[in-house]
Amino acid sequence: MRVIPRKLLYFIYVLSLVSLTTSCESTSTNADADNGLSGLYIAALEEVIMTDSALNRSMEYISIDYNQTPALSDSDGQEIAKFLQTKYKVDVYSLTYEQLLKQGLYEGDESNLRGILLRIEKVELADEQNEATLVVSKYRSNEGSISVKLTLQYRDNNWMVVDLVTLKES
């Protein structure tokens, strides 16, 4: 019977521990977090933010109006806010247009916000949970807004936009 040197056993033990701990680590950064609502909303909101990027110029905040959406857990809402705050380096709120006005988060005329308001107006989840259609609007002022219909699919562990139709633009 051959005896395995102690150093070799220690090396194998350490290697197996490293392998186990790194394989359990999550490397998701945004919409690939899961196929739940947070990943879906992050993918959709990012697409809308990138659409008509002129509306983002000098934005001081992003506010998301979830009033028309399926119930969102606190952890999902926090995950979305943290992602957007980290990526865009602005405060993120869950306020409606009226609440933004009450907070004084506009400049000059009340119709001109200092940030952007994203409204998730409609969410339709397919039965198999790997496809969704959302209507999302982005508002900065009466002369600066857009509304889009997005179709997203869950593929390869992340939500991706497969279709975008502009419904209204001003």
PDB file of N, CA and C in Angstrom, residues 4-104:
ATOM      1  N   ILE A   4       0.082   8.382   0.711  1.00  0.00           N
ATOM      2  CA  ILE A   4       0.039   9.676   0.026  1.00  0.00           C
ATOM      3  C   ILE A   4       0.644  10.715   0.970  1.00  0.00           C
ATOM      4  N   PRO A   5       1.599  11.481   0.476  1.00  0.00           N
ATOM      5  CA  PRO A   5       2.241  12.485   1.337  1.00  0.00           C
ATOM      6  C   PRO A   5       1.222  13.495   1.881  1.00  0.00           C
ATOM      7  N   ARG A   6       1.485  13.928   3.095  1.00  0.00           N
ATOM      8  CA  ARG A   6       0.595  14.845   3.795  1.00  0.00           C
ATOM      9  C   ARG A   6       0.416  16.160   3.026  1.00  0.00           C
ATOM     10  N   LYS A   7       1.469  16.676   2.419  1.00  0.00           N
ATOM     11  CA  LYS A   7       1.387  17.922   1.655  1.00  0.00           C
ATOM     12  C   LYS A   7       0.436  17.781   0.474  1.00  0.00           C
ATOM     13  N   LEU A   8       0.475  16.623  -0.189  1.00  0.00           N
ATOM     14  CA  LEU A   8      -0.410  16.386  -1.322  1.00  0.00           C
ATOM     15  C   LEU A   8      -1.867  16.334  -0.861  1.00  0.00           C
ATOM     16  N   LEU A   9      -2.119  15.683   0.263  1.00  0.00           N
ATOM     17  CA  LEU A   9      -3.485  15.631   0.803  1.00  0.00           C
ATOM     18  C   LEU A   9      -3.986  17.033   1.162  1.00  0.00           C
ATOM     19  N   TYR A  10      -3.120  17.820   1.778  1.00  0.00           N
ATOM     20  CA  TYR A  10      -3.475  19.187   2.132  1.00  0.00           C
ATOM     21  C   TYR A  10      -3.786  19.999   0.877  1.00  0.00           C
ATOM     22  N   PHE A  11      -2.972  19.860  -0.162  1.00  0.00           N
ATOM     23  CA  PHE A  11      -3.186  20.559  -1.425  1.00  0.00           C
ATOM     24  C   PHE A  11      -4.534  20.182  -2.036  1.00  0.00           C
ATOM     25  N   ILE A  12      -4.855  18.907  -2.059  1.00  0.00           N
ATOM     26  CA  ILE A  12      -6.127  18.433  -2.618  1.00  0.00           C
ATOM     27  C   ILE A  12      -7.293  18.992  -1.804  1.00  0.00           C
ATOM     28  N   TYR A  13      -7.157  19.005  -0.480  1.00  0.00           N
ATOM     29  CA  TYR A  13      -8.194  19.539   0.397  1.00  0.00           C
ATOM     30  C   TYR A  13      -8.442  21.027   0.112  1.00  0.00           C
ATOM     31  N   VAL A  14      -7.378  21.816   0.045  1.00  0.00           N
ATOM     32  CA  VAL A  14      -7.505  23.251  -0.220  1.00  0.00           C
ATOM     33  C   VAL A  14      -8.098  23.488  -1.602  1.00  0.00           C
ATOM     34  N   LEU A  15      -7.634  22.756  -2.584  1.00  0.00           N
ATOM     35  CA  LEU A  15      -8.149  22.899  -3.947  1.00  0.00           C
ATOM     36  C   LEU A  15      -9.643  22.605  -4.003  1.00  0.00           C
ATOM     37  N   SER A  16     -10.086  21.565  -3.291  1.00  0.00           N
ATOM     38  CA  SER A  16     -11.517  21.235  -3.301  1.00  0.00           C
ATOM     39  C   SER A  16     -12.329  22.320  -2.589  1.00  0.00           C
ATOM     40  N   LEU A  17     -11.811  22.891  -1.503  1.00  0.00           N
ATOM     41  CA  LEU A  17     -12.516  23.985  -0.826  1.00  0.00           C
ATOM     42  C   LEU A  17     -12.638  25.206  -1.715  1.00  0.00           C
ATOM     43  N   VAL A  18     -11.565  25.562  -2.384  1.00  0.00           N
ATOM     44  CA  VAL A  18     -11.592  26.711  -3.293  1.00  0.00           C
ATOM     45  C   VAL A  18     -12.590  26.466  -4.412  1.00  0.00           C
ATOM     46  N   SER A  19     -12.581  25.280  -4.939  1.00  0.00           N
ATOM     47  CA  SER A  19     -13.497  24.931  -6.021  1.00  0.00           C
ATOM     48  C   SER A  19     -14.951  25.035  -5.563  1.00  0.00           C
ATOM     49  N   LEU A  20     -15.253  24.539  -4.378  1.00  0.00           N
ATOM     50  CA  LEU A  20     -16.624  24.594  -3.870  1.00  0.00           C
ATOM     51  C   LEU A  20     -17.078  26.022  -3.598  1.00  0.00           C
ATOM     52  N   THR A  21     -16.233  26.814  -2.987  1.00  0.00           N
ATOM     53  CA  THR A  21     -16.655  28.176  -2.646  1.00  0.00           C
ATOM     54  C   THR A  21     -16.794  29.056  -3.871  1.00  0.00           C
ATOM     55  N   THR A  22     -15.937  28.905  -4.862  1.00  0.00           N
ATOM     56  CA  THR A  22     -16.056  29.749  -6.052  1.00  0.00           C
ATOM     57  C   THR A  22     -17.198  29.300  -6.946  1.00  0.00           C
ATOM     58  N   SER A  23     -17.552  28.041  -6.931  1.00  0.00           N
ATOM     59  CA  SER A  23     -18.652  27.593  -7.783  1.00  0.00           C
ATOM     60  C   SER A  23     -19.996  28.036  -7.238  1.00  0.00           C
ATOM     61  N   CYS A  24     -20.076  28.353  -5.951  1.00  0.00           N
ATOM     62  CA  CYS A  24     -21.324  28.810  -5.359  1.00  0.00           C
ATOM     63  C   CYS A  24     -21.483  30.317  -5.438  1.00  0.00           C
ATOM     64  N   GLU A  25     -20.450  31.011  -5.799  1.00  0.00           N
ATOM     65  CA  GLU A  25     -20.489  32.464  -5.844  1.00  0.00           C
ATOM     66  C   GLU A  25     -21.307  32.931  -7.035  1.00  0.00           C
ATOM     67  N   SER A  26     -22.142  33.933  -6.796  1.00  0.00           N
ATOM     68  CA  SER A  26     -22.952  34.500  -7.873  1.00  0.00           C
ATOM     69  C   SER A  26     -22.169  35.594  -8.576  1.00  0.00           C
ATOM     70  N   THR A  27     -22.197  35.573  -9.904  1.00  0.00           N
ATOM     71  CA  THR A  27     -21.505  36.606 -10.668  1.00  0.00           C
ATOM     72  C   THR A  27     -22.487  37.500 -11.405  1.00  0.00           C
ATOM     73  N   SER A  28     -23.746  37.434 -11.057  1.00  0.00           N
ATOM     74  CA  SER A  28     -24.730  38.246 -11.776  1.00  0.00           C
ATOM     75  C   SER A  28     -24.534  39.717 -11.471  1.00  0.00           C
ATOM     76  N   THR A  29     -24.788  40.537 -12.485  1.00  0.00           N
ATOM     77  CA  THR A  29     -24.606  41.963 -12.317  1.00  0.00           C
ATOM     78  C   THR A  29     -25.893  42.740 -12.507  1.00  0.00           C
ATOM     79  N   ASN A  30     -26.802  42.239 -13.303  1.00  0.00           N
ATOM     80  CA  ASN A  30     -28.031  42.995 -13.497  1.00  0.00           C
ATOM     81  C   ASN A  30     -29.190  42.067 -13.777  1.00  0.00           C
ATOM     82  N   ALA A  31     -29.644  42.041 -15.008  1.00  0.00           N
ATOM     83  CA  ALA A  31     -30.847  41.293 -15.344  1.00  0.00           C
ATOM     84  C   ALA A  31     -30.642  39.798 -15.293  1.00  0.00           C
ATOM     85  N   ASP A  32     -29.407  39.329 -15.151  1.00  0.00           N
ATOM     86  CA  ASP A  32     -29.218  37.892 -15.069  1.00  0.00           C
ATOM     87  C   ASP A  32     -29.311  37.410 -13.628  1.00  0.00           C
ATOM     88  N   ALA A  33     -29.760  38.261 -12.709  1.00  0.00           N
ATOM     89  CA  ALA A  33     -29.844  37.892 -11.310  1.00  0.00           C
ATOM     90  C   ALA A  33     -30.790  36.710 -11.109  1.00  0.00           C
ATOM     91  N   ASP A  34     -31.901  36.708 -11.752  1.00  0.00           N
ATOM     92  CA  ASP A  34     -32.837  35.594 -11.670  1.00  0.00           C
ATOM     93  C   ASP A  34     -33.927  35.833 -12.700  1.00  0.00           C
ATOM     94  N   ASN A  35     -34.831  34.884 -12.773  1.00  0.00           N
ATOM     95  CA  ASN A  35     -35.906  35.100 -13.733  1.00  0.00           C
ATOM     96  C   ASN A  35     -37.133  35.677 -13.046  1.00  0.00           C
ATOM     97  N   GLY A  36     -36.938  36.323 -11.915  1.00  0.00           N
ATOM     98  CA  GLY A  36     -38.018  36.963 -11.181  1.00  0.00           C
ATOM     99  C   GLY A  36     -38.249  38.390 -11.641  1.00  0.00           C
ATOM    100  N   LEU A  37     -39.068  39.092 -10.876  1.00  0.00           N
ATOM    101  CA  LEU A  37     -39.441  40.444 -11.265  1.00  0.00           C
ATOM    102  C   LEU A  37     -38.275  41.424 -11.250  1.00  0.00           C
ATOM    103  N   SER A  38     -37.351  41.300 -10.311  1.00  0.00           N
ATOM    104  CA  SER A  38     -36.252  42.273 -10.265  1.00  0.00           C
ATOM    105  C   SER A  38     -35.404  42.196 -11.531  1.00  0.00           C
ATOM    106  N   GLY A  39     -35.055  41.014 -11.958  1.00  0.00           N
ATOM    107  CA  GLY A  39     -34.266  40.870 -13.182  1.00  0.00           C
ATOM    108  C   GLY A  39     -35.015  41.361 -14.408  1.00  0.00           C
ATOM    109  N   LEU A  40     -36.310  41.065 -14.459  1.00  0.00           N
ATOM    110  CA  LEU A  40     -37.155  41.505 -15.568  1.00  0.00           C
ATOM    111  C   LEU A  40     -37.235  43.035 -15.604  1.00  0.00           C
ATOM    112  N   TYR A  41     -37.525  43.644 -14.460  1.00  0.00           N
ATOM    113  CA  TYR A  41     -37.656  45.093 -14.410  1.00  0.00           C
ATOM    114  C   TYR A  41     -36.338  45.799 -14.697  1.00  0.00           C
ATOM    115  N   ILE A  42     -35.238  45.263 -14.191  1.00  0.00           N
ATOM    116  CA  ILE A  42     -33.932  45.881 -14.458  1.00  0.00           C
ATOM    117  C   ILE A  42     -33.658  45.901 -15.956  1.00  0.00           C
ATOM    118  N   ALA A  43     -33.889  44.776 -16.630  1.00  0.00           N
ATOM    119  CA  ALA A  43     -33.640  44.715 -18.079  1.00  0.00           C
ATOM    120  C   ALA A  43     -34.535  45.708 -18.820  1.00  0.00           C
ATOM    121  N   ALA A  44     -35.807  45.770 -18.446  1.00  0.00           N
ATOM    122  CA  ALA A  44     -36.742  46.671 -19.121  1.00  0.00           C
ATOM    123  C   ALA A  44     -36.395  48.137 -18.831  1.00  0.00           C
ATOM    124  N   LEU A  45     -36.131  48.462 -17.583  1.00  0.00           N
ATOM    125  CA  LEU A  45     -35.834  49.855 -17.222  1.00  0.00           C
ATOM    126  C   LEU A  45     -34.541  50.330 -17.861  1.00  0.00           C
ATOM    127  N   GLU A  46     -33.534  49.465 -17.897  1.00  0.00           N
ATOM    128  CA  GLU A  46     -32.277  49.835 -18.556  1.00  0.00           C
ATOM    129  C   GLU A  46     -32.499  50.167 -20.025  1.00  0.00           C
ATOM    130  N   GLU A  47     -33.306  49.363 -20.692  1.00  0.00           N
ATOM    131  CA  GLU A  47     -33.590  49.596 -22.112  1.00  0.00           C
ATOM    132  C   GLU A  47     -34.288  50.939 -22.310  1.00  0.00           C
ATOM    133  N   VAL A  48     -35.237  51.238 -21.441  1.00  0.00           N
ATOM    134  CA  VAL A  48     -35.971  52.499 -21.559  1.00  0.00           C
ATOM    135  C   VAL A  48     -35.059  53.687 -21.243  1.00  0.00           C
ATOM    136  N   ILE A  49     -34.205  53.545 -20.263  1.00  0.00           N
ATOM    137  CA  ILE A  49     -33.272  54.624 -19.932  1.00  0.00           C
ATOM    138  C   ILE A  49     -32.355  54.908 -21.120  1.00  0.00           C
ATOM    139  N   MET A  50     -31.899  53.867 -21.800  1.00  0.00           N
ATOM    140  CA  MET A  50     -31.014  54.048 -22.952  1.00  0.00           C
ATOM    141  C   MET A  50     -31.761  54.612 -24.166  1.00  0.00           C
ATOM    142  N   THR A  51     -33.085  54.400 -24.230  1.00  0.00           N
ATOM    143  CA  THR A  51     -33.886  54.924 -25.330  1.00  0.00           C
ATOM    144  C   THR A  51     -34.088  56.416 -25.118  1.00  0.00           C
ATOM    145  N   ASP A  52     -33.828  57.194 -26.127  1.00  0.00           N
ATOM    146  CA  ASP A  52     -33.912  58.659 -26.061  1.00  0.00           C
ATOM    147  C   ASP A  52     -33.075  59.177 -24.894  1.00  0.00           C
ATOM    148  N   SER A  53     -31.782  58.898 -24.977  1.00  0.00           N
ATOM    149  CA  SER A  53     -30.851  59.229 -23.890  1.00  0.00           C
ATOM    150  C   SER A  53     -30.730  60.734 -23.637  1.00  0.00           C
ATOM    151  N   ALA A  54     -31.194  61.564 -24.553  1.00  0.00           N
ATOM    152  CA  ALA A  54     -31.157  63.013 -24.331  1.00  0.00           C
ATOM    153  C   ALA A  54     -31.976  63.394 -23.094  1.00  0.00           C
ATOM    154  N   LEU A  55     -32.995  62.617 -22.782  1.00  0.00           N
ATOM    155  CA  LEU A  55     -33.813  62.889 -21.601  1.00  0.00           C
ATOM    156  C   LEU A  55     -33.030  62.674 -20.305  1.00  0.00           C
ATOM    157  N   ASN A  56     -31.922  61.949 -20.374  1.00  0.00           N
ATOM    158  CA  ASN A  56     -31.121  61.639 -19.187  1.00  0.00           C
ATOM    159  C   ASN A  56     -30.126  62.748 -18.849  1.00  0.00           C
ATOM    160  N   ARG A  57     -29.920  63.680 -19.752  1.00  0.00           N
ATOM    161  CA  ARG A  57     -28.892  64.700 -19.576  1.00  0.00           C
ATOM    162  C   ARG A  57     -29.065  65.429 -18.246  1.00  0.00           C
ATOM    163  N   SER A  58     -28.019  65.457 -17.461  1.00  0.00           N
ATOM    164  CA  SER A  58     -27.982  66.155 -16.161  1.00  0.00           C
ATOM    165  C   SER A  58     -29.072  65.697 -15.200  1.00  0.00           C
ATOM    166  N   MET A  59     -29.503  64.451 -15.320  1.00  0.00           N
ATOM    167  CA  MET A  59     -30.538  63.980 -14.398  1.00  0.00           C
ATOM    168  C   MET A  59     -29.952  63.864 -12.994  1.00  0.00           C
ATOM    169  N   GLU A  60     -30.738  64.281 -12.023  1.00  0.00           N
ATOM    170  CA  GLU A  60     -30.315  64.239 -10.632  1.00  0.00           C
ATOM    171  C   GLU A  60     -30.837  62.994  -9.915  1.00  0.00           C
ATOM    172  N   TYR A  61     -31.825  62.354 -10.496  1.00  0.00           N
ATOM    173  CA  TYR A  61     -32.405  61.173  -9.865  1.00  0.00           C
ATOM    174  C   TYR A  61     -33.167  60.350 -10.903  1.00  0.00           C
ATOM    175  N   ILE A  62     -33.506  59.149 -10.483  1.00  0.00           N
ATOM    176  CA  ILE A  62     -34.420  58.278 -11.229  1.00  0.00           C
ATOM    177  C   ILE A  62     -35.526  57.922 -10.246  1.00  0.00           C
ATOM    178  N   SER A  63     -36.763  58.105 -10.653  1.00  0.00           N
ATOM    179  CA  SER A  63     -37.886  57.678  -9.829  1.00  0.00           C
ATOM    180  C   SER A  63     -38.674  56.627 -10.609  1.00  0.00           C
ATOM    181  N   ILE A  64     -39.074  55.585  -9.913  1.00  0.00           N
ATOM    182  CA  ILE A  64     -39.815  54.498 -10.553  1.00  0.00           C
ATOM    183  C   ILE A  64     -41.200  54.422  -9.925  1.00  0.00           C
ATOM    184  N   ASP A  65     -42.218  54.554 -10.755  1.00  0.00           N
ATOM    185  CA  ASP A  65     -43.609  54.460 -10.315  1.00  0.00           C
ATOM    186  C   ASP A  65     -44.071  53.028 -10.576  1.00  0.00           C
ATOM    187  N   TYR A  66     -44.238  52.261  -9.498  1.00  0.00           N
ATOM    188  CA  TYR A  66     -44.646  50.855  -9.587  1.00  0.00           C
ATOM    189  C   TYR A  66     -46.150  50.661  -9.394  1.00  0.00           C
ATOM    190  N   ASN A  67     -46.937  51.725  -9.362  1.00  0.00           N
ATOM    191  CA  ASN A  67     -48.352  51.615  -9.004  1.00  0.00           C
ATOM    192  C   ASN A  67     -49.162  50.678  -9.898  1.00  0.00           C
ATOM    193  N   GLN A  68     -48.790  50.510 -11.142  1.00  0.00           N
ATOM    194  CA  GLN A  68     -49.556  49.676 -12.076  1.00  0.00           C
ATOM    195  C   GLN A  68     -49.002  48.254 -12.205  1.00  0.00           C
ATOM    196  N   THR A  69     -48.065  47.878 -11.356  1.00  0.00           N
ATOM    197  CA  THR A  69     -47.357  46.609 -11.532  1.00  0.00           C
ATOM    198  C   THR A  69     -47.792  45.561 -10.521  1.00  0.00           C
ATOM    199  N   PRO A  70     -47.501  44.289 -10.833  1.00  0.00           N
ATOM    200  CA  PRO A  70     -47.738  43.245  -9.831  1.00  0.00           C
ATOM    201  C   PRO A  70     -46.919  43.546  -8.579  1.00  0.00           C
ATOM    202  N   ALA A  71     -47.394  43.065  -7.457  1.00  0.00           N
ATOM    203  CA  ALA A  71     -46.715  43.323  -6.184  1.00  0.00           C
ATOM    204  C   ALA A  71     -45.235  42.965  -6.277  1.00  0.00           C
ATOM    205  N   LEU A  72     -44.417  43.866  -5.809  1.00  0.00           N
ATOM    206  CA  LEU A  72     -42.968  43.703  -5.852  1.00  0.00           C
ATOM    207  C   LEU A  72     -42.489  43.581  -4.413  1.00  0.00           C
ATOM    208  N   SER A  73     -41.683  42.581  -4.134  1.00  0.00           N
ATOM    209  CA  SER A  73     -41.182  42.423  -2.771  1.00  0.00           C
ATOM    210  C   SER A  73     -40.220  43.563  -2.447  1.00  0.00           C
ATOM    211  N   ASP A  74     -40.049  43.826  -1.153  1.00  0.00           N
ATOM    212  CA  ASP A  74     -39.109  44.874  -0.734  1.00  0.00           C
ATOM    213  C   ASP A  74     -37.710  44.575  -1.234  1.00  0.00           C
ATOM    214  N   SER A  75     -37.313  43.294  -1.187  1.00  0.00           N
ATOM    215  CA  SER A  75     -35.955  42.942  -1.625  1.00  0.00           C
ATOM    216  C   SER A  75     -35.790  43.155  -3.130  1.00  0.00           C
ATOM    217  N   ASP A  76     -36.834  42.866  -3.924  1.00  0.00           N
ATOM    218  CA  ASP A  76     -36.763  43.133  -5.367  1.00  0.00           C
ATOM    219  C   ASP A  76     -36.632  44.626  -5.629  1.00  0.00           C
ATOM    220  N   GLY A  77     -37.445  45.427  -4.936  1.00  0.00           N
ATOM    221  CA  GLY A  77     -37.381  46.878  -5.091  1.00  0.00           C
ATOM    222  C   GLY A  77     -36.019  47.429  -4.708  1.00  0.00           C
ATOM    223  N   GLN A  78     -35.453  46.911  -3.635  1.00  0.00           N
ATOM    224  CA  GLN A  78     -34.127  47.349  -3.193  1.00  0.00           C
ATOM    225  C   GLN A  78     -33.047  46.944  -4.193  1.00  0.00           C
ATOM    226  N   GLU A  79     -33.186  45.741  -4.745  1.00  0.00           N
ATOM    227  CA  GLU A  79     -32.207  45.270  -5.735  1.00  0.00           C
ATOM    228  C   GLU A  79     -32.228  46.156  -6.990  1.00  0.00           C
ATOM    229  N   ILE A  80     -33.408  46.520  -7.436  1.00  0.00           N
ATOM    230  CA  ILE A  80     -33.556  47.391  -8.609  1.00  0.00           C
ATOM    231  C   ILE A  80     -32.948  48.762  -8.315  1.00  0.00           C
ATOM    232  N   ALA A  81     -33.311  49.330  -7.174  1.00  0.00           N
ATOM    233  CA  ALA A  81     -32.803  50.657  -6.802  1.00  0.00           C
ATOM    234  C   ALA A  81     -31.281  50.646  -6.674  1.00  0.00           C
ATOM    235  N   LYS A  82     -30.747  49.633  -6.037  1.00  0.00           N
ATOM    236  CA  LYS A  82     -29.293  49.551  -5.847  1.00  0.00           C
ATOM    237  C   LYS A  82     -28.577  49.446  -7.198  1.00  0.00           C
ATOM    238  N   PHE A  83     -29.115  48.629  -8.091  1.00  0.00           N
ATOM    239  CA  PHE A  83     -28.503  48.478  -9.414  1.00  0.00           C
ATOM    240  C   PHE A  83     -28.484  49.813 -10.152  1.00  0.00           C
ATOM    241  N   LEU A  84     -29.635  50.497 -10.213  1.00  0.00           N
ATOM    242  CA  LEU A  84     -29.717  51.760 -10.951  1.00  0.00           C
ATOM    243  C   LEU A  84     -28.865  52.849 -10.301  1.00  0.00           C
ATOM    244  N   GLN A  85     -28.855  52.892  -8.971  1.00  0.00           N
ATOM    245  CA  GLN A  85     -28.055  53.889  -8.271  1.00  0.00           C
ATOM    246  C   GLN A  85     -26.567  53.682  -8.540  1.00  0.00           C
ATOM    247  N   THR A  86     -26.132  52.438  -8.540  1.00  0.00           N
ATOM    248  CA  THR A  86     -24.726  52.124  -8.799  1.00  0.00           C
ATOM    249  C   THR A  86     -24.354  52.441 -10.239  1.00  0.00           C
ATOM    250  N   LYS A  87     -25.207  52.064 -11.174  1.00  0.00           N
ATOM    251  CA  LYS A  87     -24.890  52.259 -12.591  1.00  0.00           C
ATOM    252  C   LYS A  87     -24.934  53.723 -13.011  1.00  0.00           C
ATOM    253  N   TYR A  88     -25.945  54.460 -12.573  1.00  0.00           N
ATOM    254  CA  TYR A  88     -26.147  55.823 -13.059  1.00  0.00           C
ATOM    255  C   TYR A  88     -25.681  56.901 -12.072  1.00  0.00           C
ATOM    256  N   LYS A  89     -25.261  56.499 -10.889  1.00  0.00           N
ATOM    257  CA  LYS A  89     -24.693  57.426  -9.890  1.00  0.00           C
ATOM    258  C   LYS A  89     -25.656  58.562  -9.528  1.00  0.00           C
ATOM    259  N   VAL A  90     -26.929  58.216  -9.362  1.00  0.00           N
ATOM    260  CA  VAL A  90     -27.951  59.178  -8.945  1.00  0.00           C
ATOM    261  C   VAL A  90     -28.822  58.522  -7.874  1.00  0.00           C
ATOM    262  N   ASP A  91     -29.577  59.340  -7.150  1.00  0.00           N
ATOM    263  CA  ASP A  91     -30.536  58.806  -6.184  1.00  0.00           C
ATOM    264  C   ASP A  91     -31.658  58.108  -6.942  1.00  0.00           C
ATOM    265  N   VAL A  92     -32.212  57.067  -6.335  1.00  0.00           N
ATOM    266  CA  VAL A  92     -33.331  56.343  -6.941  1.00  0.00           C
ATOM    267  C   VAL A  92     -34.488  56.353  -5.944  1.00  0.00           C
ATOM    268  N   TYR A  93     -35.653  56.786  -6.433  1.00  0.00           N
ATOM    269  CA  TYR A  93     -36.851  56.876  -5.604  1.00  0.00           C
ATOM    270  C   TYR A  93     -37.948  55.980  -6.173  1.00  0.00           C
ATOM    271  N   SER A  94     -38.939  55.713  -5.332  1.00  0.00           N
ATOM    272  CA  SER A  94     -40.166  55.025  -5.771  1.00  0.00           C
ATOM    273  C   SER A  94     -41.326  55.988  -5.575  1.00  0.00           C
ATOM    274  N   LEU A  95     -41.286  57.100  -6.306  1.00  0.00           N
ATOM    275  CA  LEU A  95     -42.278  58.151  -6.157  1.00  0.00           C
ATOM    276  C   LEU A  95     -43.059  58.346  -7.455  1.00  0.00           C
ATOM    277  N   THR A  96     -44.317  58.734  -7.304  1.00  0.00           N
ATOM    278  CA  THR A  96     -45.144  59.074  -8.461  1.00  0.00           C
ATOM    279  C   THR A  96     -44.832  60.512  -8.877  1.00  0.00           C
ATOM    280  N   TYR A  97     -45.396  60.933  -9.986  1.00  0.00           N
ATOM    281  CA  TYR A  97     -45.216  62.305 -10.466  1.00  0.00           C
ATOM    282  C   TYR A  97     -45.686  63.312  -9.406  1.00  0.00           C
ATOM    283  N   GLU A  98     -46.856  63.069  -8.858  1.00  0.00           N
ATOM    284  CA  GLU A  98     -47.410  63.975  -7.852  1.00  0.00           C
ATOM    285  C   GLU A  98     -46.509  64.044  -6.623  1.00  0.00           C
ATOM    286  N   GLN A  99     -45.963  62.905  -6.201  1.00  0.00           N
ATOM    287  CA  GLN A  99     -45.069  62.889  -5.042  1.00  0.00           C
ATOM    288  C   GLN A  99     -43.762  63.627  -5.331  1.00  0.00           C
ATOM    289  N   LEU A 100     -43.263  63.510  -6.566  1.00  0.00           N
ATOM    290  CA  LEU A 100     -42.053  64.253  -6.942  1.00  0.00           C
ATOM    291  C   LEU A 100     -42.289  65.753  -6.854  1.00  0.00           C
ATOM    292  N   LEU A 101     -43.477  66.194  -7.309  1.00  0.00           N
ATOM    293  CA  LEU A 101     -43.808  67.614  -7.229  1.00  0.00           C
ATOM    294  C   LEU A 101     -43.888  68.076  -5.774  1.00  0.00           C
ATOM    295  N   LYS A 102     -44.536  67.275  -4.925  1.00  0.00           N
ATOM    296  CA  LYS A 102     -44.644  67.627  -3.506  1.00  0.00           C
ATOM    297  C   LYS A 102     -43.270  67.729  -2.845  1.00  0.00           C
ATOM    298  N   GLN A 103     -42.317  66.919  -3.312  1.00  0.00           N
ATOM    299  CA  GLN A 103     -40.957  66.932  -2.762  1.00  0.00           C
ATOM    300  C   GLN A 103     -40.120  68.074  -3.350  1.00  0.00           C
ATOM    301  N   GLY A 104     -40.675  68.790  -4.341  1.00  0.00           N
ATOM    302  CA  GLY A 104     -39.946  69.896  -4.965  1.00  0.00           C
ATOM    303  C   GLY A 104     -38.848  69.436  -5.906  1.00  0.00           C
TER     304      GLY A 104
END
